[in-house]
């Protein structure tokens, strides 16, 4: 028990360090032994032209371990199949600064000749509507476990004071990068979240932003950002109509949270039935995933974008602008109460990213409970393109983390045996549990179930050049957390763990 207490204290210190967001560049990397390459132990002889290698992994992964006096169970039961890849290089990437010409090309493609207008600030009525719903206990605010929302109402009062009474006069937008316009009312409305640990956003004093509404109807919106090393951002561009936020996983997350409500008012059952309607809406007869993918790929071809592979294709719900409730300033779950499931369109969201050896790159969202020498972070987002197709048309486009290749560090690298990756994964999950600080007398049982596993690429900070990133092969695991007494364990949250495929180090965002 003393050993466990020491581990728990150690983990608390580590978690506190991680949450500060402060990180120094390590003097020595556990992957790199010199500034211009990898340690020789990780470098492999490149495969011949068209050569393939079989990845060391179980076809059926079935394992279970108990820890902490059997109060913790970590398990996996997945069909993994077989995987063959080509050469697995380590590639150094650098941020790409979007040019004025590139911005104009993207805007012209999606605006389709419509005029561009300066986005209008939200009026008092927008914030008043949220406050009214809280006071009248409408929608999600009828949830008996959410409290009085005192801090949220105080924040909304300040937003109402700062917001204009009426929309500003229409003003045409200049197609150029400029300083970001401050939104005092919007910041005030969200200030309650900052008190809960969300970092207060700072508006950089740099001319690297662009935003516009499209056409007189303002049903489409654009935003862009140009990389500037002084503010440590990345180049990105978005265009959207309506919203495509609510996919099956997001809806199921709300379903899980709803089941933990202790309720005698009937709210829990009402919300359960409502969420079922949204799940049913996802099953609408619509176009095939293949048809939508062709449309998405055509957009990328039209824009002459870098070569990318399909990372994922997920069913999601898309709501047209005129049928979309405004849920930006209140509780997220209130969207479901304000929207009408009958107005939702079943859509597909396609995500593309760069690929090497036949495997795609993706963000390393995850926990890291190891010391800095054995863990990594990404200096900027992994480049992805997300395209949503609904009603037979492209409805949203997002290109984030624009980058370019700076160097090839190694043409081909070795991967750790899967057994060692599994050991590192289970260690990380256990570290995560220890961070909870469960008292010895607490009889709650915890279960951590690995629900998905995938080999891909992700970023770690480039050794010796912290402004750049190395794309490295890594294992990404989705883990479902559940807890309860005895055998009554219910799932309530999931998280991701990403493990460097070469040395087993944890990779966090």
Short mmCIF file of C-alpha atoms in Angstrom, two decimals:
data_model
loop_
_atom_site.label_atom_id
_atom_site.label_comp_id
_atom_site.label_asym_id
_atom_site.label_seq_id
_atom_site.Cartn_x
_atom_site.Cartn_y
_atom_site.Cartn_z
CA UNK A 1 0.00 0.00 0.00
CA UNK A 2 2.90 2.36 0.77
CA UNK A 3 4.22 1.75 -2.72
CA UNK A 4 0.82 2.61 -4.21
CA UNK A 5 0.58 5.79 -2.14
CA UNK A 6 3.99 6.87 -3.38
CA UNK A 7 2.92 6.18 -6.95
CA UNK A 8 -0.29 8.14 -6.43
CA UNK A 9 1.59 11.12 -5.02
CA UNK A 10 3.99 10.97 -7.92
CA UNK A 11 1.13 10.89 -10.39
CA UNK A 12 -0.57 13.89 -8.76
CA UNK A 13 2.61 15.89 -9.25
CA UNK A 14 2.91 14.72 -12.84
CA UNK A 15 -0.72 15.58 -13.63
CA UNK A 16 -0.27 19.01 -12.04
CA UNK A 17 2.76 19.58 -14.24
CA UNK A 18 0.86 18.53 -17.37
CA UNK A 19 -2.14 20.73 -16.60
CA UNK A 20 0.03 23.82 -16.33
CA UNK A 21 0.58 23.61 -20.07
CA UNK A 22 4.27 24.45 -19.58
CA UNK A 23 6.87 22.32 -21.31
CA UNK A 24 10.55 22.82 -21.88
CA UNK A 25 12.39 21.40 -24.85
CA UNK A 26 14.22 18.27 -23.60
CA UNK A 27 18.00 18.38 -23.84
CA UNK A 28 17.98 14.74 -24.91
CA UNK A 29 15.30 12.90 -26.80
CA UNK A 30 14.59 9.25 -26.05
CA UNK A 31 14.11 8.74 -29.78
CA UNK A 32 16.78 10.97 -31.25
CA UNK A 33 20.43 10.72 -30.29
CA UNK A 34 21.63 13.44 -32.65
CA UNK A 35 20.08 16.53 -34.17
CA UNK A 36 20.09 15.26 -37.75
CA UNK A 37 18.62 11.79 -37.34
CA UNK A 38 17.26 8.94 -35.26
CA UNK A 39 19.20 6.60 -33.06
CA UNK A 40 20.45 3.71 -35.18
CA UNK A 41 18.45 1.21 -33.10
CA UNK A 42 15.24 2.57 -34.66
CA UNK A 43 16.39 2.69 -38.29
CA UNK A 44 15.60 -0.25 -40.57
CA UNK A 45 16.73 -1.18 -44.07
CA UNK A 46 14.19 0.23 -46.56
CA UNK A 47 11.92 -2.25 -48.29
CA UNK A 48 12.40 -2.81 -51.98
CA UNK A 49 10.19 -1.25 -54.65
CA UNK A 50 6.60 -2.23 -53.83
CA UNK A 51 7.77 -4.23 -50.82
CA UNK A 52 5.44 -4.88 -47.89
CA UNK A 53 5.97 -5.89 -44.29
CA UNK A 54 3.57 -7.62 -41.90
CA UNK A 55 2.95 -5.66 -38.70
CA UNK A 56 3.43 -7.55 -35.45
CA UNK A 57 -0.07 -7.59 -33.91
CA UNK A 58 -2.60 -10.23 -32.82
CA UNK A 59 -5.40 -11.06 -35.23
CA UNK A 60 -7.69 -11.33 -32.21
CA UNK A 61 -6.56 -9.30 -29.21
CA UNK A 62 -7.98 -10.72 -25.99
CA UNK A 63 -6.37 -9.78 -22.68
CA UNK A 64 -7.43 -8.81 -19.17
CA UNK A 65 -5.46 -7.61 -16.14
CA UNK A 66 -6.49 -6.69 -12.61
CA UNK A 67 -4.66 -4.16 -10.48
CA UNK A 68 -4.99 -2.26 -7.21
CA UNK A 69 -6.39 -5.15 -5.15
CA UNK A 70 -8.68 -6.15 -8.04
CA UNK A 71 -10.50 -2.83 -7.96
CA UNK A 72 -9.20 -2.03 -11.44
CA UNK A 73 -9.70 -4.18 -14.53
CA UNK A 74 -8.01 -3.31 -17.82
CA UNK A 75 -9.12 -5.40 -20.77
CA UNK A 76 -9.28 -5.67 -24.54
CA UNK A 77 -11.27 -7.99 -26.79
CA UNK A 78 -10.88 -6.80 -30.38
CA UNK A 79 -10.68 -8.28 -33.84
CA UNK A 80 -7.46 -6.73 -35.13
CA UNK A 81 -7.04 -8.70 -38.37
CA UNK A 82 -3.82 -8.46 -40.34
CA UNK A 83 -1.96 -5.36 -41.47
CA UNK A 84 0.74 -4.92 -44.09
CA UNK A 85 2.52 -1.64 -44.76
CA UNK A 86 5.18 -0.28 -47.05
CA UNK A 87 8.15 1.69 -45.79
CA UNK A 88 7.44 3.56 -42.58
CA UNK A 89 9.53 6.74 -42.70
CA UNK A 90 9.99 9.48 -40.13
CA UNK A 91 9.25 12.78 -41.87
CA UNK A 92 9.89 16.27 -40.53
CA UNK A 93 7.02 18.69 -41.16
CA UNK A 94 6.89 22.47 -40.84
CA UNK A 95 4.05 24.94 -40.71
CA UNK A 96 2.92 26.44 -43.99
CA UNK A 97 2.10 30.15 -44.11
CA UNK A 98 -1.04 30.62 -46.20
CA UNK A 99 -0.49 33.25 -48.87
CA UNK A 100 -2.91 35.93 -50.03
CA UNK A 101 -3.19 34.09 -53.35
CA UNK A 102 -4.12 30.83 -51.59
CA UNK A 103 -6.73 32.62 -49.49
CA UNK A 104 -8.29 34.19 -52.58
CA UNK A 105 -8.40 30.82 -54.34
CA UNK A 106 -10.23 29.13 -51.45
CA UNK A 107 -12.66 32.01 -50.98
CA UNK A 108 -13.49 32.21 -54.69
CA UNK A 109 -14.16 28.47 -54.86
CA UNK A 110 -16.65 28.40 -51.99
CA UNK A 111 -18.21 31.88 -52.35
CA UNK A 112 -19.23 31.08 -55.94
CA UNK A 113 -19.47 34.76 -56.86
CA UNK A 114 -21.51 35.84 -53.79
CA UNK A 115 -20.61 39.05 -51.97
CA UNK A 116 -18.70 38.79 -48.68
CA UNK A 117 -19.89 40.64 -45.58
CA UNK A 118 -18.31 41.43 -42.22
CA UNK A 119 -19.81 39.08 -39.58
CA UNK A 120 -22.28 40.86 -37.32
CA UNK A 121 -21.97 40.85 -33.54
CA UNK A 122 -24.66 38.98 -31.61
CA UNK A 123 -27.43 41.18 -30.25
CA UNK A 124 -28.79 41.34 -26.71
CA UNK A 125 -31.63 39.02 -27.73
CA UNK A 126 -29.23 36.13 -28.39
CA UNK A 127 -27.90 36.18 -24.84
CA UNK A 128 -31.28 36.98 -23.31
CA UNK A 129 -32.74 33.87 -24.91
CA UNK A 130 -30.18 31.66 -23.14
CA UNK A 131 -30.83 33.35 -19.81
CA UNK A 132 -34.60 32.96 -20.27
CA UNK A 133 -34.22 29.23 -20.91
CA UNK A 134 -32.20 28.88 -17.72
CA UNK A 135 -34.69 30.81 -15.60
CA UNK A 136 -37.67 28.98 -17.07
CA UNK A 137 -35.88 25.61 -16.75
CA UNK A 138 -36.43 24.76 -20.39
CA UNK A 139 -34.60 21.97 -22.19
CA UNK A 140 -31.34 20.88 -20.61
CA UNK A 141 -31.85 23.41 -17.82
CA UNK A 142 -34.61 21.19 -16.41
CA UNK A 143 -31.91 18.66 -15.51
CA UNK A 144 -32.21 18.42 -11.71
CA UNK A 145 -28.50 17.72 -11.15
CA UNK A 146 -27.08 20.77 -12.95
CA UNK A 147 -27.72 23.33 -10.21
CA UNK A 148 -28.78 26.97 -10.41
CA UNK A 149 -26.38 28.17 -13.15
CA UNK A 150 -25.68 31.28 -11.09
CA UNK A 151 -22.25 31.96 -12.63
CA UNK A 152 -23.61 31.39 -16.14
CA UNK A 153 -26.46 33.83 -15.58
CA UNK A 154 -24.06 36.43 -14.20
CA UNK A 155 -21.89 36.03 -17.31
CA UNK A 156 -24.96 36.37 -19.55
CA UNK A 157 -26.02 39.55 -17.74
CA UNK A 158 -22.65 41.09 -18.60
CA UNK A 159 -22.98 39.92 -22.23
CA UNK A 160 -26.44 41.48 -22.45
CA UNK A 161 -25.01 44.76 -21.13
CA UNK A 162 -22.20 44.76 -23.72
CA UNK A 163 -24.11 43.48 -26.77
CA UNK A 164 -25.77 45.83 -29.28
CA UNK A 165 -29.54 46.17 -29.37
CA UNK A 166 -29.74 45.66 -33.13
CA UNK A 167 -27.52 44.09 -35.78
CA UNK A 168 -24.86 46.39 -37.21
CA UNK A 169 -25.33 47.85 -40.68
CA UNK A 170 -24.17 45.59 -43.47
CA UNK A 171 -20.53 46.08 -44.38
CA UNK A 172 -18.68 44.33 -47.16
CA UNK A 173 -15.64 42.35 -46.06
CA UNK A 174 -12.15 42.93 -47.42
CA UNK A 175 -10.56 39.78 -48.78
CA UNK A 176 -7.30 39.98 -46.87
CA UNK A 177 -5.69 38.92 -43.60
CA UNK A 178 -6.20 41.45 -40.83
CA UNK A 179 -6.41 41.75 -37.06
CA UNK A 180 -9.05 39.73 -35.28
CA UNK A 181 -12.11 41.69 -34.19
CA UNK A 182 -12.76 41.56 -30.46
CA UNK A 183 -16.12 40.10 -29.36
CA UNK A 184 -16.61 41.56 -25.90
CA UNK A 185 -20.15 40.24 -25.41
CA UNK A 186 -19.28 36.75 -26.59
CA UNK A 187 -16.22 36.60 -24.32
CA UNK A 188 -18.30 37.77 -21.39
CA UNK A 189 -20.96 35.13 -22.03
CA UNK A 190 -18.34 32.37 -21.96
CA UNK A 191 -16.43 33.72 -18.96
CA UNK A 192 -18.18 31.26 -16.62
CA UNK A 193 -16.34 28.42 -18.38
CA UNK A 194 -12.96 30.07 -17.80
CA UNK A 195 -13.55 29.83 -14.06
CA UNK A 196 -13.88 26.05 -14.48
CA UNK A 197 -10.34 25.78 -15.82
CA UNK A 198 -10.86 26.60 -19.49
CA UNK A 199 -8.07 28.88 -20.63
CA UNK A 200 -9.16 32.44 -21.35
CA UNK A 201 -8.48 33.10 -25.04
CA UNK A 202 -6.12 35.93 -25.87
CA UNK A 203 -6.63 37.92 -29.07
CA UNK A 204 -3.26 38.20 -30.82
CA UNK A 205 -2.27 41.60 -32.19
CA UNK A 206 -1.36 40.21 -35.60
CA UNK A 207 -2.83 40.63 -39.08
CA UNK A 208 -3.31 36.93 -39.76
CA UNK A 209 -7.11 36.49 -39.59
CA UNK A 210 -9.98 36.57 -42.07
CA UNK A 211 -13.71 36.07 -41.48
CA UNK A 212 -16.77 36.68 -43.63
CA UNK A 213 -20.42 35.79 -44.09
CA UNK A 214 -21.35 34.78 -47.63
CA UNK A 215 -24.19 36.41 -49.53
CA UNK A 216 -27.13 38.54 -48.41
CA UNK A 217 -28.69 35.55 -46.65
CA UNK A 218 -25.52 34.95 -44.60
CA UNK A 219 -26.21 31.22 -44.66
CA UNK A 220 -22.56 30.35 -45.25
CA UNK A 221 -19.57 31.43 -43.20
CA UNK A 222 -15.82 31.54 -43.83
CA UNK A 223 -12.83 31.91 -41.55
CA UNK A 224 -9.10 31.66 -42.16
CA UNK A 225 -5.87 32.02 -40.24
CA UNK A 226 -2.30 32.38 -41.45
CA UNK A 227 0.63 30.82 -39.58
CA UNK A 228 2.67 33.31 -37.60
CA UNK A 229 5.56 31.97 -35.46
CA UNK A 230 5.10 34.88 -33.05
CA UNK A 231 1.69 33.63 -31.93
CA UNK A 232 2.37 29.87 -32.41
CA UNK A 233 -0.75 29.20 -34.45
CA UNK A 234 -1.22 27.28 -37.71
CA UNK A 235 -2.74 28.02 -41.10
CA UNK A 236 -6.36 26.97 -41.47
CA UNK A 237 -9.45 27.64 -43.55
CA UNK A 238 -13.10 26.77 -42.94
CA UNK A 239 -16.30 27.20 -44.89
CA UNK A 240 -19.62 25.89 -43.65
CA UNK A 241 -23.35 26.07 -43.93
CA UNK A 242 -25.51 24.88 -41.04
CA UNK A 243 -23.89 22.51 -38.56
CA UNK A 244 -22.57 18.95 -38.74
CA UNK A 245 -21.39 18.60 -35.16
CA UNK A 246 -23.55 15.75 -33.90
CA UNK A 247 -22.35 12.35 -35.07
CA UNK A 248 -23.23 8.98 -33.55
CA UNK A 249 -20.38 9.01 -31.02
CA UNK A 250 -21.31 12.48 -29.80
CA UNK A 251 -24.96 11.48 -29.35
CA UNK A 252 -23.96 8.31 -27.51
CA UNK A 253 -21.74 10.34 -25.20
CA UNK A 254 -24.82 12.28 -24.10
CA UNK A 255 -26.72 9.00 -23.73
CA UNK A 256 -24.07 7.68 -21.33
CA UNK A 257 -24.01 10.87 -19.26
CA UNK A 258 -27.80 10.89 -19.06
CA UNK A 259 -27.85 7.41 -17.50
CA UNK A 260 -25.94 8.70 -14.46
CA UNK A 261 -28.61 11.25 -13.55
CA UNK A 262 -30.36 10.61 -10.24
CA UNK A 263 -33.79 11.82 -11.18
CA UNK A 264 -37.40 11.62 -10.04
CA UNK A 265 -38.69 14.48 -12.19
CA UNK A 266 -38.94 12.55 -15.45
CA UNK A 267 -36.14 14.54 -17.13
CA UNK A 268 -33.89 11.52 -17.58
CA UNK A 269 -36.55 9.50 -19.40
CA UNK A 270 -37.57 12.47 -21.58
CA UNK A 271 -33.97 13.12 -22.63
CA UNK A 272 -33.40 9.41 -23.30
CA UNK A 273 -36.36 9.34 -25.70
CA UNK A 274 -35.22 12.55 -27.38
CA UNK A 275 -31.72 11.21 -27.98
CA UNK A 276 -33.22 8.03 -29.45
CA UNK A 277 -34.95 10.20 -32.05
CA UNK A 278 -31.60 11.67 -33.07
CA UNK A 279 -30.09 8.21 -33.28
CA UNK A 280 -32.99 7.15 -35.50
CA UNK A 281 -32.43 10.20 -37.70
CA UNK A 282 -28.94 8.91 -38.47
CA UNK A 283 -30.51 5.83 -40.02
CA UNK A 284 -32.37 7.78 -42.71
CA UNK A 285 -32.07 6.45 -46.24
CA UNK A 286 -29.54 8.66 -47.99
CA UNK A 287 -26.76 8.55 -50.56
CA UNK A 288 -24.02 5.93 -50.23
CA UNK A 289 -20.74 6.64 -48.46
CA UNK A 290 -18.94 6.00 -51.75
CA UNK A 291 -21.01 8.62 -53.60
CA UNK A 292 -20.28 11.24 -50.97
CA UNK A 293 -16.58 10.39 -50.95
CA UNK A 294 -16.38 11.03 -54.69
CA UNK A 295 -17.85 14.50 -54.15
CA UNK A 296 -15.40 15.22 -51.34
CA UNK A 297 -12.43 14.04 -53.38
CA UNK A 298 -13.57 16.19 -56.31
CA UNK A 299 -13.36 19.28 -54.08
CA UNK A 300 -9.78 18.40 -53.16
CA UNK A 301 -8.93 17.83 -56.80
CA UNK A 302 -10.50 21.15 -57.85
CA UNK A 303 -8.40 22.95 -55.25
CA UNK A 304 -5.21 21.12 -56.24
CA UNK A 305 -4.57 20.11 -52.64
CA UNK A 306 -1.69 17.93 -51.36
CA UNK A 307 -2.21 14.18 -51.83
CA UNK A 308 -4.09 12.73 -48.87
CA UNK A 309 -5.81 9.46 -47.98
CA UNK A 310 -9.22 8.94 -46.41
CA UNK A 311 -8.79 8.63 -42.65
CA UNK A 312 -12.43 8.21 -41.65
CA UNK A 313 -15.99 8.44 -42.98
CA UNK A 314 -18.61 8.90 -40.25
CA UNK A 315 -22.34 9.31 -40.36
CA UNK A 316 -23.39 12.60 -38.81
CA UNK A 317 -26.44 14.84 -38.60
CA UNK A 318 -26.47 18.04 -40.59
CA UNK A 319 -28.92 20.86 -39.90
CA UNK A 320 -29.53 23.65 -42.44
CA UNK A 321 -28.88 27.18 -41.21
CA UNK A 322 -32.54 28.16 -40.91
CA UNK A 323 -33.31 25.04 -38.84
CA UNK A 324 -30.25 25.27 -36.59
CA UNK A 325 -30.76 26.51 -33.02
CA UNK A 326 -28.16 28.75 -31.46
CA UNK A 327 -26.49 26.82 -28.61
CA UNK A 328 -23.13 28.60 -28.51
CA UNK A 329 -23.45 30.31 -25.14
CA UNK A 330 -25.24 27.77 -22.96
CA UNK A 331 -24.98 24.11 -22.08
CA UNK A 332 -24.01 22.05 -25.15
CA UNK A 333 -26.74 19.48 -24.60
CA UNK A 334 -29.42 22.14 -25.00
CA UNK A 335 -28.96 21.89 -28.77
CA UNK A 336 -30.89 18.61 -28.77
CA UNK A 337 -33.80 20.20 -26.94
CA UNK A 338 -33.99 23.22 -29.24
CA UNK A 339 -33.48 21.41 -32.54
CA UNK A 340 -36.07 19.22 -34.26
CA UNK A 341 -34.87 15.68 -35.14
CA UNK A 342 -37.21 15.73 -38.13
CA UNK A 343 -35.21 18.62 -39.65
CA UNK A 344 -31.90 16.74 -39.41
CA UNK A 345 -30.30 15.36 -42.55
CA UNK A 346 -28.23 12.19 -42.41
CA UNK A 347 -24.82 13.13 -43.76
CA UNK A 348 -21.27 11.83 -44.05
CA UNK A 349 -18.22 13.59 -42.70
CA UNK A 350 -15.02 12.59 -44.53
CA UNK A 351 -11.63 13.26 -42.96
CA UNK A 352 -8.47 13.10 -45.06
CA UNK A 353 -4.82 13.25 -43.99
CA UNK A 354 -1.35 12.52 -45.31
CA UNK A 355 -0.34 8.86 -45.39
CA UNK A 356 2.94 6.96 -45.45
CA UNK A 357 3.40 3.26 -46.03
CA UNK A 358 -0.36 2.95 -46.40
CA UNK A 359 -1.27 4.31 -42.97
CA UNK A 360 -2.75 7.74 -42.30
CA UNK A 361 -1.77 10.52 -39.91
CA UNK A 362 -4.12 11.64 -37.14
CA UNK A 363 -4.10 13.78 -34.02
CA UNK A 364 -2.67 12.32 -30.84
CA UNK A 365 -5.46 13.12 -28.43
CA UNK A 366 -4.52 11.41 -25.25
CA UNK A 367 -3.14 11.23 -21.77
CA UNK A 368 0.49 11.06 -20.76
CA UNK A 369 1.51 10.05 -17.27
CA UNK A 370 5.20 9.57 -17.87
CA UNK A 371 8.12 11.88 -17.29
CA UNK A 372 9.16 14.25 -20.08
CA UNK A 373 12.03 12.06 -21.31
CA UNK A 374 9.59 9.29 -22.23
CA UNK A 375 6.64 11.33 -23.45
CA UNK A 376 5.95 13.64 -26.35
CA UNK A 377 3.65 16.43 -27.46
CA UNK A 378 2.71 17.85 -30.82
CA UNK A 379 3.86 21.43 -31.60
CA UNK A 380 0.91 22.04 -33.96
CA UNK A 381 -2.19 20.16 -35.15
CA UNK A 382 -1.87 17.25 -37.55
CA UNK A 383 -2.92 18.41 -41.01
CA UNK A 384 -6.45 17.22 -41.85
CA UNK A 385 -9.18 18.07 -44.32
CA UNK A 386 -12.77 17.50 -43.21
CA UNK A 387 -15.61 17.61 -45.75
CA UNK A 388 -19.29 17.06 -44.98
CA UNK A 389 -21.74 15.97 -47.67
CA UNK A 390 -25.55 16.09 -47.18
CA UNK A 391 -28.52 16.32 -49.51
CA UNK A 392 -26.18 15.38 -52.34
CA UNK A 393 -24.02 18.50 -51.86
CA UNK A 394 -20.88 19.56 -49.99
CA UNK A 395 -22.02 21.49 -46.91
CA UNK A 396 -18.81 22.07 -44.95
CA UNK A 397 -15.07 22.17 -45.59
CA UNK A 398 -12.25 22.54 -43.08
CA UNK A 399 -8.50 22.45 -43.74
CA UNK A 400 -6.51 22.61 -40.51
CA UNK A 401 -2.78 22.49 -39.75
CA UNK A 402 -1.54 23.32 -43.26
CA UNK A 403 2.04 22.14 -43.48
CA UNK A 404 4.78 20.97 -45.81
CA UNK A 405 7.58 18.42 -45.73
CA UNK A 406 10.89 19.82 -44.46
CA UNK A 407 13.04 16.66 -44.44
CA UNK A 408 12.97 12.86 -44.39
CA UNK A 409 14.71 11.81 -41.18
CA UNK A 410 14.64 8.09 -41.97
CA UNK A 411 13.25 6.16 -44.93
CA UNK A 412 12.11 3.22 -42.81
CA UNK A 413 11.99 2.49 -39.08
CA UNK A 414 11.43 -0.51 -36.82
CA UNK A 415 8.37 -0.92 -34.62
CA UNK A 416 8.24 -2.37 -31.13
CA UNK A 417 6.58 -5.79 -30.75
CA UNK A 418 2.89 -5.41 -29.95
CA UNK A 419 3.33 -7.05 -26.54
CA UNK A 420 5.56 -4.15 -25.48
CA UNK A 421 3.07 -1.63 -26.87
CA UNK A 422 0.33 -3.34 -24.84
CA UNK A 423 2.45 -3.13 -21.70
CA UNK A 424 3.00 0.62 -22.20
CA UNK A 425 -0.71 1.14 -22.91
CA UNK A 426 -1.78 -0.63 -19.72
CA UNK A 427 0.80 1.36 -17.76
CA UNK A 428 -0.67 4.61 -19.08
CA UNK A 429 -4.22 3.54 -18.22
CA UNK A 430 -3.13 2.61 -14.70
CA UNK A 431 -1.33 5.94 -14.27
CA UNK A 432 -4.57 7.63 -15.32
CA UNK A 433 -6.46 5.67 -12.65
CA UNK A 434 -3.89 6.49 -9.97
CA UNK A 435 -4.39 10.17 -10.70
CA UNK A 436 -7.93 9.79 -9.32
CA UNK A 437 -6.48 9.12 -5.85
CA UNK A 438 -9.01 6.45 -4.87
CA UNK A 439 -8.98 5.99 -1.05
CA UNK A 440 -8.19 2.51 0.23
CA UNK A 441 -11.60 2.18 1.90
CA UNK A 442 -13.46 3.10 -1.34
CA UNK A 443 -14.99 -0.11 -2.76
CA UNK A 444 -15.74 1.32 -6.21
CA UNK A 445 -14.58 -0.91 -9.04
CA UNK A 446 -13.14 0.62 -12.20
CA UNK A 447 -13.10 -0.96 -15.65
CA UNK A 448 -11.05 0.32 -18.58
CA UNK A 449 -12.04 -1.37 -21.82
CA UNK A 450 -10.02 -0.83 -25.00
CA UNK A 451 -12.64 -0.34 -27.69
CA UNK A 452 -10.48 0.48 -30.72
CA UNK A 453 -6.85 0.20 -31.80
CA UNK A 454 -5.18 1.59 -34.89
CA UNK A 455 -1.66 2.03 -36.20
CA UNK A 456 -1.18 5.42 -37.80
CA UNK A 457 1.09 8.44 -37.92
CA UNK A 458 1.13 11.42 -35.61
CA UNK A 459 3.32 14.35 -34.60
CA UNK A 460 5.99 14.67 -31.94
CA UNK A 461 8.16 17.74 -31.50
CA UNK A 462 11.18 17.61 -33.82
CA UNK A 463 14.41 17.02 -31.91
CA UNK A 464 16.58 20.12 -32.02
CA UNK A 465 13.91 22.09 -33.92
CA UNK A 466 10.94 22.52 -31.57
CA UNK A 467 9.09 24.72 -34.09
CA UNK A 468 8.80 21.67 -36.38
CA UNK A 469 7.24 18.23 -35.97
CA UNK A 470 8.25 14.69 -36.77
CA UNK A 471 5.59 12.41 -38.23
CA UNK A 472 6.18 9.08 -36.50
CA UNK A 473 4.30 5.76 -36.57
CA UNK A 474 2.16 5.42 -33.45
CA UNK A 475 -0.56 3.23 -31.99
CA UNK A 476 -3.81 4.97 -31.09
CA UNK A 477 -6.16 3.32 -28.59
CA UNK A 478 -9.68 4.34 -27.59
CA UNK A 479 -10.49 3.42 -23.99
CA UNK A 480 -13.92 3.33 -22.35
CA UNK A 481 -13.99 4.03 -18.63
CA UNK A 482 -16.65 2.59 -16.37
CA UNK A 483 -17.20 2.34 -12.64
CA UNK A 484 -19.60 0.96 -10.07
CA UNK A 485 -19.99 -1.29 -7.07
CA UNK A 486 -19.54 -5.02 -7.45
CA UNK A 487 -20.56 -6.21 -10.91
CA UNK A 488 -22.70 -3.13 -11.60
CA UNK A 489 -20.17 -1.23 -13.71
CA UNK A 490 -21.49 1.32 -16.20
CA UNK A 491 -19.55 3.09 -18.94
CA UNK A 492 -19.53 6.86 -18.64
CA UNK A 493 -16.55 8.35 -20.51
CA UNK A 494 -13.92 7.49 -23.07
CA UNK A 495 -10.42 8.77 -23.69
CA UNK A 496 -7.53 8.12 -26.05
CA UNK A 497 -4.01 6.87 -25.44
CA UNK A 498 -1.36 7.24 -28.14
CA UNK A 499 1.88 5.26 -27.96
CA UNK A 500 4.98 5.92 -30.08
CA UNK A 501 5.42 2.81 -32.22
CA UNK A 502 9.21 2.96 -32.08
CA UNK A 503 10.02 3.37 -28.40
CA UNK A 504 6.69 3.08 -26.56
CA UNK A 505 6.63 6.65 -25.27
CA UNK A 506 3.25 8.24 -24.58
CA UNK A 507 2.16 11.03 -26.94
CA UNK A 508 -0.25 13.71 -25.73
CA UNK A 509 -1.80 16.71 -27.48
#
